[in-house]
Amino acid sequence: MTETTTEDQETLAVPVAELRPSLEALLMVADQPLETVTLATAVGYPVDEVTLALDGLAAEYTEQGRGFELRNVGGGWRYYTRDEYAAVVEGYVLDGQQARLTQAALETLAVVAYKQPVSRARVSAIRGVNVDGVMRTLLTRGLVEEVGQDHETGANLYATTGYFLERIGVTSLDELPELAPYLPDMEDLEDELAEMVAPAPVATESTTESAPEDEPPHVPHSPHSGDGTEPDGGTEPT
């Protein structure tokens, strides 16, 4: 019986696809440096072959003068912007950070601040509109972050960051003005929604005769209800 080596256990029995493109695909979506063994396990090639392929890709990018490079830093491989193009990237990032938040983004940020940890769906329910675009902007700006998942629904929960406190000039959430009691609870929203979707009462003969013919039917309205999506991504044009 042939003894199974550690290297055999760290790779798949059959390679998934061509080695170099597979490595590029994995590194493209990596949010942290990936170790050689981790990459070898994912693509199904021996560690030695993966190491040679990574070295070859790094050299190839340099020869071609690409705007990015492949580095092995801290025991892991990852794409990095090349130093000579740092000014271009810096200008782009800073321009986005200087754009002012819209009223919609500020309102969404306030809901997160006072209701955190809170799901995106609950923020949408409170504001009465879809806030996906605005939440992405707040995440990109580093003002909110994911802090776990709701145990019942599995939805991601969001909270404000330390950078948010720094930007508004406070040291903790306890220093925020007392506004949370004025925000509606989910129970209130559910009651309002139930009232809106409730079937209209069947008109009786007496009510039909007494109601004016040109009077429009009454439709319950909630200040927290609404359709559609925020018309912007949360920043004002500069």
Short mmCIF file of N, CA and C in Angstrom, two decimals, residues 30-200:
data_model
loop_
_atom_site.label_atom_id
_atom_site.label_comp_id
_atom_site.label_asym_id
_atom_site.label_seq_id
_atom_site.Cartn_x
_atom_site.Cartn_y
_atom_site.Cartn_z
N ALA A 30 -8.84 37.70 -4.03
CA ALA A 30 -8.30 37.57 -2.68
C ALA A 30 -8.31 38.93 -1.98
N ASP A 31 -8.79 38.97 -0.74
CA ASP A 31 -8.76 40.19 0.04
C ASP A 31 -7.64 40.19 1.07
N GLN A 32 -6.79 39.15 1.01
CA GLN A 32 -5.61 39.07 1.86
C GLN A 32 -4.60 38.15 1.17
N PRO A 33 -3.30 38.25 1.51
CA PRO A 33 -2.30 37.39 0.87
C PRO A 33 -2.62 35.91 1.05
N LEU A 34 -2.43 35.14 -0.02
CA LEU A 34 -2.72 33.70 0.00
C LEU A 34 -1.41 32.92 0.00
N GLU A 35 -1.30 31.97 0.90
CA GLU A 35 -0.10 31.14 0.98
C GLU A 35 -0.02 30.21 -0.22
N THR A 36 1.20 29.79 -0.54
CA THR A 36 1.41 28.91 -1.69
C THR A 36 0.66 27.59 -1.53
N VAL A 37 0.68 27.05 -0.32
CA VAL A 37 -0.02 25.78 -0.07
C VAL A 37 -1.53 25.95 -0.29
N THR A 38 -2.07 27.08 0.14
CA THR A 38 -3.50 27.34 -0.05
C THR A 38 -3.85 27.41 -1.52
N LEU A 39 -3.01 28.08 -2.30
CA LEU A 39 -3.24 28.17 -3.74
C LEU A 39 -3.11 26.80 -4.40
N ALA A 40 -2.12 26.01 -3.97
CA ALA A 40 -1.91 24.68 -4.55
C ALA A 40 -3.12 23.79 -4.28
N THR A 41 -3.66 23.89 -3.08
CA THR A 41 -4.84 23.09 -2.73
C THR A 41 -6.03 23.47 -3.59
N ALA A 42 -6.18 24.76 -3.86
CA ALA A 42 -7.33 25.24 -4.63
C ALA A 42 -7.26 24.85 -6.09
N VAL A 43 -6.06 24.92 -6.68
CA VAL A 43 -5.94 24.64 -8.12
C VAL A 43 -5.63 23.18 -8.42
N GLY A 44 -5.20 22.41 -7.41
CA GLY A 44 -4.95 20.99 -7.62
C GLY A 44 -3.62 20.67 -8.27
N TYR A 45 -2.63 21.52 -8.03
CA TYR A 45 -1.28 21.27 -8.56
C TYR A 45 -0.29 21.13 -7.41
N PRO A 46 0.84 20.46 -7.63
CA PRO A 46 1.87 20.34 -6.58
C PRO A 46 2.40 21.72 -6.19
N VAL A 47 2.82 21.85 -4.96
CA VAL A 47 3.30 23.12 -4.44
C VAL A 47 4.48 23.65 -5.25
N ASP A 48 5.41 22.77 -5.65
CA ASP A 48 6.58 23.20 -6.41
C ASP A 48 6.17 23.83 -7.74
N GLU A 49 5.20 23.23 -8.43
CA GLU A 49 4.75 23.79 -9.71
C GLU A 49 4.06 25.13 -9.51
N VAL A 50 3.30 25.24 -8.44
CA VAL A 50 2.60 26.49 -8.15
C VAL A 50 3.60 27.60 -7.84
N THR A 51 4.66 27.28 -7.10
CA THR A 51 5.69 28.27 -6.78
C THR A 51 6.36 28.78 -8.04
N LEU A 52 6.69 27.87 -8.95
CA LEU A 52 7.33 28.28 -10.22
C LEU A 52 6.37 29.14 -11.05
N ALA A 53 5.10 28.78 -11.06
CA ALA A 53 4.13 29.54 -11.83
C ALA A 53 3.95 30.95 -11.26
N LEU A 54 3.94 31.08 -9.96
CA LEU A 54 3.80 32.39 -9.32
C LEU A 54 5.01 33.27 -9.61
N ASP A 55 6.19 32.69 -9.51
CA ASP A 55 7.40 33.43 -9.85
C ASP A 55 7.38 33.87 -11.31
N GLY A 56 6.89 32.98 -12.19
CA GLY A 56 6.81 33.32 -13.60
C GLY A 56 5.82 34.43 -13.87
N LEU A 57 4.68 34.42 -13.21
CA LEU A 57 3.69 35.48 -13.38
C LEU A 57 4.24 36.82 -12.91
N ALA A 58 4.91 36.82 -11.77
CA ALA A 58 5.47 38.06 -11.23
C ALA A 58 6.48 38.66 -12.20
N ALA A 59 7.34 37.81 -12.76
CA ALA A 59 8.34 38.30 -13.72
C ALA A 59 7.68 38.79 -15.00
N GLU A 60 6.64 38.08 -15.43
CA GLU A 60 5.93 38.45 -16.66
C GLU A 60 5.26 39.81 -16.54
N TYR A 61 4.64 40.08 -15.40
CA TYR A 61 3.99 41.37 -15.19
C TYR A 61 5.01 42.52 -15.22
N THR A 62 6.19 42.27 -14.65
CA THR A 62 7.23 43.29 -14.63
C THR A 62 7.75 43.55 -16.04
N GLU A 63 7.97 42.49 -16.81
CA GLU A 63 8.46 42.65 -18.18
C GLU A 63 7.47 43.40 -19.06
N GLN A 64 6.20 43.17 -18.83
CA GLN A 64 5.16 43.80 -19.63
C GLN A 64 4.83 45.22 -19.18
N GLY A 65 5.40 45.65 -18.05
CA GLY A 65 5.15 46.99 -17.54
C GLY A 65 3.72 47.21 -17.08
N ARG A 66 3.11 46.19 -16.49
CA ARG A 66 1.73 46.29 -16.00
C ARG A 66 1.64 47.31 -14.86
N GLY A 67 0.45 47.84 -14.64
CA GLY A 67 0.23 48.79 -13.56
C GLY A 67 0.14 48.13 -12.20
N PHE A 68 0.17 46.81 -12.17
CA PHE A 68 0.14 46.06 -10.91
C PHE A 68 1.27 45.06 -10.92
N GLU A 69 1.56 44.51 -9.76
CA GLU A 69 2.60 43.49 -9.63
C GLU A 69 2.14 42.42 -8.65
N LEU A 70 2.77 41.27 -8.76
CA LEU A 70 2.47 40.15 -7.88
C LEU A 70 3.61 40.01 -6.89
N ARG A 71 3.30 40.13 -5.61
CA ARG A 71 4.33 40.06 -4.58
C ARG A 71 4.06 38.92 -3.61
N ASN A 72 5.15 38.39 -3.06
CA ASN A 72 5.08 37.41 -1.98
C ASN A 72 5.51 38.14 -0.72
N VAL A 73 4.55 38.60 0.05
CA VAL A 73 4.82 39.40 1.24
C VAL A 73 4.24 38.69 2.46
N GLY A 74 5.06 38.53 3.48
CA GLY A 74 4.59 37.89 4.71
C GLY A 74 4.13 36.47 4.52
N GLY A 75 4.74 35.76 3.59
CA GLY A 75 4.39 34.36 3.36
C GLY A 75 3.16 34.15 2.50
N GLY A 76 2.63 35.21 1.88
CA GLY A 76 1.44 35.08 1.04
C GLY A 76 1.56 35.91 -0.23
N TRP A 77 0.85 35.48 -1.27
CA TRP A 77 0.88 36.15 -2.56
C TRP A 77 -0.35 37.03 -2.73
N ARG A 78 -0.13 38.21 -3.33
CA ARG A 78 -1.24 39.12 -3.56
C ARG A 78 -0.85 40.16 -4.62
N TYR A 79 -1.86 40.68 -5.33
CA TYR A 79 -1.62 41.76 -6.30
C TYR A 79 -1.50 43.09 -5.57
N TYR A 80 -0.59 43.92 -6.04
CA TYR A 80 -0.39 45.25 -5.49
C TYR A 80 -0.24 46.25 -6.64
N THR A 81 -0.65 47.49 -6.39
CA THR A 81 -0.43 48.55 -7.37
C THR A 81 1.05 48.87 -7.44
N ARG A 82 1.56 49.05 -8.64
CA ARG A 82 2.98 49.36 -8.78
C ARG A 82 3.26 50.78 -8.27
N ASP A 83 4.40 50.95 -7.62
CA ASP A 83 4.73 52.21 -6.94
C ASP A 83 4.66 53.42 -7.88
N GLU A 84 5.09 53.26 -9.11
CA GLU A 84 5.14 54.41 -10.03
C GLU A 84 3.75 54.93 -10.41
N TYR A 85 2.70 54.17 -10.11
CA TYR A 85 1.34 54.61 -10.42
C TYR A 85 0.56 54.97 -9.16
N ALA A 86 1.28 55.14 -8.06
CA ALA A 86 0.62 55.46 -6.79
C ALA A 86 -0.11 56.79 -6.84
N ALA A 87 0.46 57.77 -7.57
CA ALA A 87 -0.17 59.09 -7.64
C ALA A 87 -1.53 59.03 -8.32
N VAL A 88 -1.66 58.18 -9.34
CA VAL A 88 -2.93 58.04 -10.05
C VAL A 88 -3.98 57.44 -9.12
N VAL A 89 -3.60 56.38 -8.41
CA VAL A 89 -4.54 55.72 -7.50
C VAL A 89 -4.91 56.65 -6.35
N GLU A 90 -3.93 57.36 -5.83
CA GLU A 90 -4.19 58.27 -4.71
C GLU A 90 -5.17 59.37 -5.11
N GLY A 91 -4.99 59.93 -6.32
CA GLY A 91 -5.90 60.97 -6.78
C GLY A 91 -7.32 60.46 -6.92
N TYR A 92 -7.46 59.25 -7.42
CA TYR A 92 -8.80 58.67 -7.59
C TYR A 92 -9.46 58.42 -6.24
N VAL A 93 -8.73 57.84 -5.29
CA VAL A 93 -9.29 57.52 -3.99
C VAL A 93 -9.66 58.78 -3.22
N LEU A 94 -8.77 59.76 -3.21
CA LEU A 94 -9.04 60.99 -2.48
C LEU A 94 -10.20 61.76 -3.07
N ASP A 95 -10.35 61.73 -4.39
CA ASP A 95 -11.47 62.43 -5.03
C ASP A 95 -12.79 61.83 -4.57
N GLY A 96 -12.85 60.52 -4.46
CA GLY A 96 -14.07 59.87 -3.99
C GLY A 96 -14.35 60.16 -2.53
N GLN A 97 -13.27 60.28 -1.71
CA GLN A 97 -13.46 60.53 -0.29
C GLN A 97 -13.92 61.95 -0.01
N GLN A 98 -13.61 62.90 -0.92
CA GLN A 98 -13.94 64.29 -0.71
C GLN A 98 -15.36 64.63 -1.14
N ALA A 99 -16.00 63.73 -1.89
CA ALA A 99 -17.38 63.99 -2.33
C ALA A 99 -18.29 64.03 -1.11
N ARG A 100 -19.18 65.01 -1.08
CA ARG A 100 -20.07 65.18 0.05
C ARG A 100 -21.16 64.12 0.03
N LEU A 101 -21.54 63.66 1.22
CA LEU A 101 -22.64 62.72 1.33
C LEU A 101 -23.96 63.44 1.07
N THR A 102 -24.87 62.77 0.40
CA THR A 102 -26.19 63.34 0.13
C THR A 102 -27.05 63.25 1.39
N GLN A 103 -28.19 63.91 1.35
CA GLN A 103 -29.13 63.85 2.45
C GLN A 103 -29.58 62.42 2.70
N ALA A 104 -29.79 61.67 1.61
CA ALA A 104 -30.20 60.27 1.75
C ALA A 104 -29.15 59.45 2.48
N ALA A 105 -27.87 59.68 2.16
CA ALA A 105 -26.80 58.95 2.82
C ALA A 105 -26.70 59.33 4.29
N LEU A 106 -26.87 60.61 4.59
CA LEU A 106 -26.81 61.06 5.98
C LEU A 106 -27.94 60.46 6.80
N GLU A 107 -29.14 60.39 6.21
CA GLU A 107 -30.27 59.80 6.92
C GLU A 107 -30.04 58.31 7.18
N THR A 108 -29.51 57.62 6.18
CA THR A 108 -29.22 56.19 6.33
C THR A 108 -28.15 55.99 7.40
N LEU A 109 -27.13 56.82 7.40
CA LEU A 109 -26.07 56.73 8.40
C LEU A 109 -26.61 56.97 9.80
N ALA A 110 -27.56 57.90 9.93
CA ALA A 110 -28.17 58.17 11.24
C ALA A 110 -28.95 56.96 11.74
N VAL A 111 -29.68 56.30 10.85
CA VAL A 111 -30.44 55.11 11.25
C VAL A 111 -29.49 54.03 11.75
N VAL A 112 -28.40 53.81 11.03
CA VAL A 112 -27.42 52.80 11.45
C VAL A 112 -26.83 53.17 12.80
N ALA A 113 -26.51 54.45 12.99
CA ALA A 113 -25.87 54.89 14.22
C ALA A 113 -26.76 54.64 15.44
N TYR A 114 -28.07 54.89 15.29
CA TYR A 114 -28.96 54.78 16.44
C TYR A 114 -29.59 53.40 16.61
N LYS A 115 -29.60 52.58 15.55
CA LYS A 115 -30.23 51.27 15.62
C LYS A 115 -29.23 50.12 15.56
N GLN A 116 -27.94 50.41 15.52
CA GLN A 116 -26.94 49.36 15.36
C GLN A 116 -26.91 48.39 16.53
N PRO A 117 -26.55 47.11 16.23
CA PRO A 117 -26.35 46.54 14.90
C PRO A 117 -27.69 46.34 14.20
N VAL A 118 -27.72 46.67 12.91
CA VAL A 118 -28.98 46.67 12.19
C VAL A 118 -28.77 46.10 10.80
N SER A 119 -29.78 45.39 10.29
CA SER A 119 -29.69 44.81 8.96
C SER A 119 -30.05 45.85 7.90
N ARG A 120 -29.63 45.60 6.68
CA ARG A 120 -29.95 46.51 5.58
C ARG A 120 -31.45 46.57 5.33
N ALA A 121 -32.13 45.44 5.50
CA ALA A 121 -33.58 45.40 5.29
C ALA A 121 -34.30 46.28 6.30
N ARG A 122 -33.81 46.26 7.54
CA ARG A 122 -34.47 47.07 8.56
C ARG A 122 -34.24 48.56 8.30
N VAL A 123 -33.05 48.92 7.84
CA VAL A 123 -32.79 50.32 7.49
C VAL A 123 -33.72 50.75 6.37
N SER A 124 -33.91 49.88 5.37
CA SER A 124 -34.82 50.18 4.26
C SER A 124 -36.24 50.35 4.76
N ALA A 125 -36.65 49.51 5.73
CA ALA A 125 -38.00 49.60 6.26
C ALA A 125 -38.21 50.91 7.00
N ILE A 126 -37.23 51.33 7.76
CA ILE A 126 -37.34 52.58 8.51
C ILE A 126 -37.37 53.78 7.58
N ARG A 127 -36.54 53.76 6.54
CA ARG A 127 -36.45 54.91 5.64
C ARG A 127 -37.53 54.88 4.57
N GLY A 128 -38.09 53.69 4.30
CA GLY A 128 -39.15 53.59 3.31
C GLY A 128 -38.67 53.48 1.88
N VAL A 129 -37.37 53.27 1.67
CA VAL A 129 -36.81 53.12 0.33
C VAL A 129 -35.70 52.07 0.38
N ASN A 130 -35.32 51.57 -0.78
CA ASN A 130 -34.20 50.65 -0.88
C ASN A 130 -32.90 51.43 -0.68
N VAL A 131 -32.06 50.98 0.25
CA VAL A 131 -30.85 51.73 0.58
C VAL A 131 -29.58 50.98 0.17
N ASP A 132 -29.68 50.02 -0.74
CA ASP A 132 -28.51 49.22 -1.11
C ASP A 132 -27.37 50.09 -1.63
N GLY A 133 -27.67 51.00 -2.56
CA GLY A 133 -26.63 51.85 -3.14
C GLY A 133 -25.99 52.74 -2.10
N VAL A 134 -26.80 53.34 -1.24
CA VAL A 134 -26.28 54.23 -0.21
C VAL A 134 -25.42 53.45 0.79
N MET A 135 -25.85 52.25 1.16
CA MET A 135 -25.07 51.44 2.11
C MET A 135 -23.72 51.08 1.52
N ARG A 136 -23.68 50.80 0.22
CA ARG A 136 -22.39 50.49 -0.41
C ARG A 136 -21.45 51.69 -0.31
N THR A 137 -22.01 52.89 -0.50
CA THR A 137 -21.19 54.10 -0.38
C THR A 137 -20.66 54.27 1.03
N LEU A 138 -21.50 54.05 2.02
CA LEU A 138 -21.08 54.19 3.41
C LEU A 138 -20.02 53.15 3.77
N LEU A 139 -20.16 51.94 3.23
CA LEU A 139 -19.14 50.91 3.45
C LEU A 139 -17.82 51.31 2.81
N THR A 140 -17.89 51.83 1.58
CA THR A 140 -16.68 52.23 0.87
C THR A 140 -15.98 53.38 1.58
N ARG A 141 -16.76 54.29 2.14
CA ARG A 141 -16.18 55.44 2.84
C ARG A 141 -15.68 55.09 4.24
N GLY A 142 -15.90 53.85 4.67
CA GLY A 142 -15.41 53.43 5.97
C GLY A 142 -16.22 53.95 7.14
N LEU A 143 -17.46 54.37 6.88
CA LEU A 143 -18.31 54.91 7.94
C LEU A 143 -19.13 53.83 8.64
N VAL A 144 -19.44 52.75 7.91
CA VAL A 144 -20.13 51.60 8.50
C VAL A 144 -19.37 50.34 8.12
N GLU A 145 -19.65 49.25 8.85
CA GLU A 145 -18.99 47.98 8.59
C GLU A 145 -19.89 46.83 9.00
N GLU A 146 -19.63 45.65 8.44
CA GLU A 146 -20.37 44.46 8.82
C GLU A 146 -19.87 43.97 10.17
N VAL A 147 -20.80 43.60 11.04
CA VAL A 147 -20.42 43.18 12.39
C VAL A 147 -21.02 41.83 12.77
N GLY A 148 -21.45 41.05 11.78
CA GLY A 148 -22.01 39.74 12.08
C GLY A 148 -23.30 39.50 11.32
N GLN A 149 -24.03 38.49 11.74
CA GLN A 149 -25.28 38.13 11.08
C GLN A 149 -26.39 37.96 12.11
N ASP A 150 -27.61 38.23 11.65
CA ASP A 150 -28.78 38.04 12.49
C ASP A 150 -29.02 36.53 12.67
N HIS A 151 -29.20 36.08 13.91
CA HIS A 151 -29.32 34.64 14.18
C HIS A 151 -30.61 34.06 13.59
N GLU A 152 -31.64 34.88 13.46
CA GLU A 152 -32.92 34.37 12.97
C GLU A 152 -33.01 34.40 11.44
N THR A 153 -32.59 35.50 10.83
CA THR A 153 -32.74 35.65 9.38
C THR A 153 -31.47 35.38 8.59
N GLY A 154 -30.33 35.43 9.26
CA GLY A 154 -29.06 35.25 8.56
C GLY A 154 -28.59 36.49 7.82
N ALA A 155 -29.32 37.61 7.94
CA ALA A 155 -28.95 38.84 7.25
C ALA A 155 -27.72 39.46 7.90
N ASN A 156 -26.89 40.12 7.09
CA ASN A 156 -25.72 40.81 7.61
C ASN A 156 -26.16 41.99 8.47
N LEU A 157 -25.44 42.20 9.56
CA LEU A 157 -25.72 43.33 10.45
C LEU A 157 -24.62 44.38 10.28
N TYR A 158 -25.02 45.63 10.39
CA TYR A 158 -24.08 46.74 10.17
C TYR A 158 -24.04 47.65 11.38
N ALA A 159 -22.86 48.27 11.58
CA ALA A 159 -22.67 49.23 12.66
C ALA A 159 -21.71 50.30 12.18
N THR A 160 -21.67 51.40 12.91
CA THR A 160 -20.75 52.47 12.55
C THR A 160 -19.33 52.10 12.99
N THR A 161 -18.35 52.79 12.43
CA THR A 161 -16.94 52.49 12.69
C THR A 161 -16.32 53.55 13.58
N GLY A 162 -15.08 53.29 13.99
CA GLY A 162 -14.33 54.29 14.74
C GLY A 162 -14.09 55.54 13.91
N TYR A 163 -13.95 55.35 12.60
CA TYR A 163 -13.75 56.50 11.71
C TYR A 163 -14.97 57.40 11.72
N PHE A 164 -16.17 56.80 11.82
CA PHE A 164 -17.41 57.58 11.91
C PHE A 164 -17.37 58.48 13.15
N LEU A 165 -16.98 57.91 14.30
CA LEU A 165 -16.89 58.70 15.53
C LEU A 165 -15.87 59.83 15.38
N GLU A 166 -14.77 59.50 14.73
CA GLU A 166 -13.73 60.52 14.52
C GLU A 166 -14.24 61.67 13.66
N ARG A 167 -15.01 61.33 12.62
CA ARG A 167 -15.49 62.36 11.69
C ARG A 167 -16.52 63.28 12.34
N ILE A 168 -17.33 62.76 13.27
CA ILE A 168 -18.35 63.61 13.89
C ILE A 168 -17.86 64.21 15.21
N GLY A 169 -16.63 63.86 15.62
CA GLY A 169 -16.02 64.51 16.76
C GLY A 169 -16.46 64.01 18.12
N VAL A 170 -16.78 62.71 18.24
CA VAL A 170 -17.12 62.14 19.54
C VAL A 170 -16.24 60.93 19.79
N THR A 171 -16.16 60.53 21.05
CA THR A 171 -15.31 59.40 21.40
C THR A 171 -16.07 58.10 21.55
N SER A 172 -17.41 58.16 21.72
CA SER A 172 -18.20 56.95 21.85
C SER A 172 -19.63 57.24 21.42
N LEU A 173 -20.38 56.17 21.18
CA LEU A 173 -21.78 56.31 20.77
C LEU A 173 -22.64 56.89 21.88
N ASP A 174 -22.17 56.79 23.11
CA ASP A 174 -22.93 57.35 24.23
C ASP A 174 -23.06 58.86 24.14
N GLU A 175 -22.18 59.51 23.36
CA GLU A 175 -22.21 60.96 23.23
C GLU A 175 -23.15 61.44 22.14
N LEU A 176 -23.78 60.51 21.41
CA LEU A 176 -24.74 60.92 20.39
C LEU A 176 -25.98 61.53 21.05
N PRO A 177 -26.62 62.49 20.40
CA PRO A 177 -27.85 63.08 20.96
C PRO A 177 -28.91 62.01 21.15
N GLU A 178 -29.80 62.23 22.10
CA GLU A 178 -30.85 61.26 22.40
C GLU A 178 -31.96 61.34 21.36
N LEU A 179 -31.75 60.64 20.25
CA LEU A 179 -32.74 60.63 19.17
C LEU A 179 -33.35 59.26 18.95
N ALA A 180 -32.72 58.22 19.49
CA ALA A 180 -33.19 56.86 19.22
C ALA A 180 -34.65 56.63 19.58
N PRO A 181 -35.19 57.20 20.69
CA PRO A 181 -36.60 56.94 21.01
C PRO A 181 -37.57 57.42 19.95
N TYR A 182 -37.13 58.34 19.08
CA TYR A 182 -38.02 58.87 18.07
C TYR A 182 -38.02 58.05 16.79
N LEU A 183 -37.12 57.06 16.69
CA LEU A 183 -37.11 56.19 15.53
C LEU A 183 -38.10 55.05 15.76
N PRO A 184 -38.86 54.67 14.75
CA PRO A 184 -39.89 53.63 14.94
C PRO A 184 -39.27 52.25 15.16
N ASP A 185 -39.97 51.44 15.96
CA ASP A 185 -39.56 50.06 16.14
C ASP A 185 -40.15 49.20 15.04
N MET A 186 -39.60 48.00 14.88
CA MET A 186 -40.09 47.10 13.84
C MET A 186 -41.56 46.73 14.09
N GLU A 187 -41.96 46.64 15.37
CA GLU A 187 -43.36 46.31 15.65
C GLU A 187 -44.30 47.36 15.09
N ASP A 188 -43.92 48.64 15.23
CA ASP A 188 -44.75 49.72 14.69
C ASP A 188 -44.84 49.64 13.18
N LEU A 189 -43.70 49.33 12.54
CA LEU A 189 -43.68 49.25 11.08
C LEU A 189 -44.55 48.09 10.61
N GLU A 190 -44.48 46.97 11.32
CA GLU A 190 -45.28 45.82 10.91
C GLU A 190 -46.76 46.12 11.03
N ASP A 191 -47.16 46.86 12.08
CA ASP A 191 -48.56 47.22 12.24
C ASP A 191 -49.02 48.12 11.09
N GLU A 192 -48.15 49.07 10.72
CA GLU A 192 -48.50 49.99 9.64
C GLU A 192 -48.64 49.25 8.31
N LEU A 193 -47.69 48.33 8.06
CA LEU A 193 -47.74 47.57 6.82
C LEU A 193 -48.98 46.67 6.77
N ALA A 194 -49.30 46.06 7.90
CA ALA A 194 -50.48 45.20 7.95
C ALA A 194 -51.74 46.01 7.67
N GLU A 195 -51.78 47.24 8.18
CA GLU A 195 -52.95 48.09 7.95
C GLU A 195 -53.08 48.46 6.48
N MET A 196 -51.91 48.68 5.82
CA MET A 196 -51.93 49.09 4.41
C MET A 196 -52.41 47.97 3.50
N VAL A 197 -52.04 46.72 3.81
CA VAL A 197 -52.38 45.60 2.93
C VAL A 197 -53.69 44.94 3.33
N ALA A 198 -54.33 45.40 4.40
CA ALA A 198 -55.59 44.80 4.84
C ALA A 198 -56.66 45.02 3.78
N PRO A 199 -57.51 44.01 3.52
CA PRO A 199 -58.57 44.17 2.51
C PRO A 199 -59.56 45.24 2.91
N ALA A 200 -60.04 45.97 1.93
CA ALA A 200 -61.00 47.03 2.19
C ALA A 200 -62.32 46.42 2.64
#
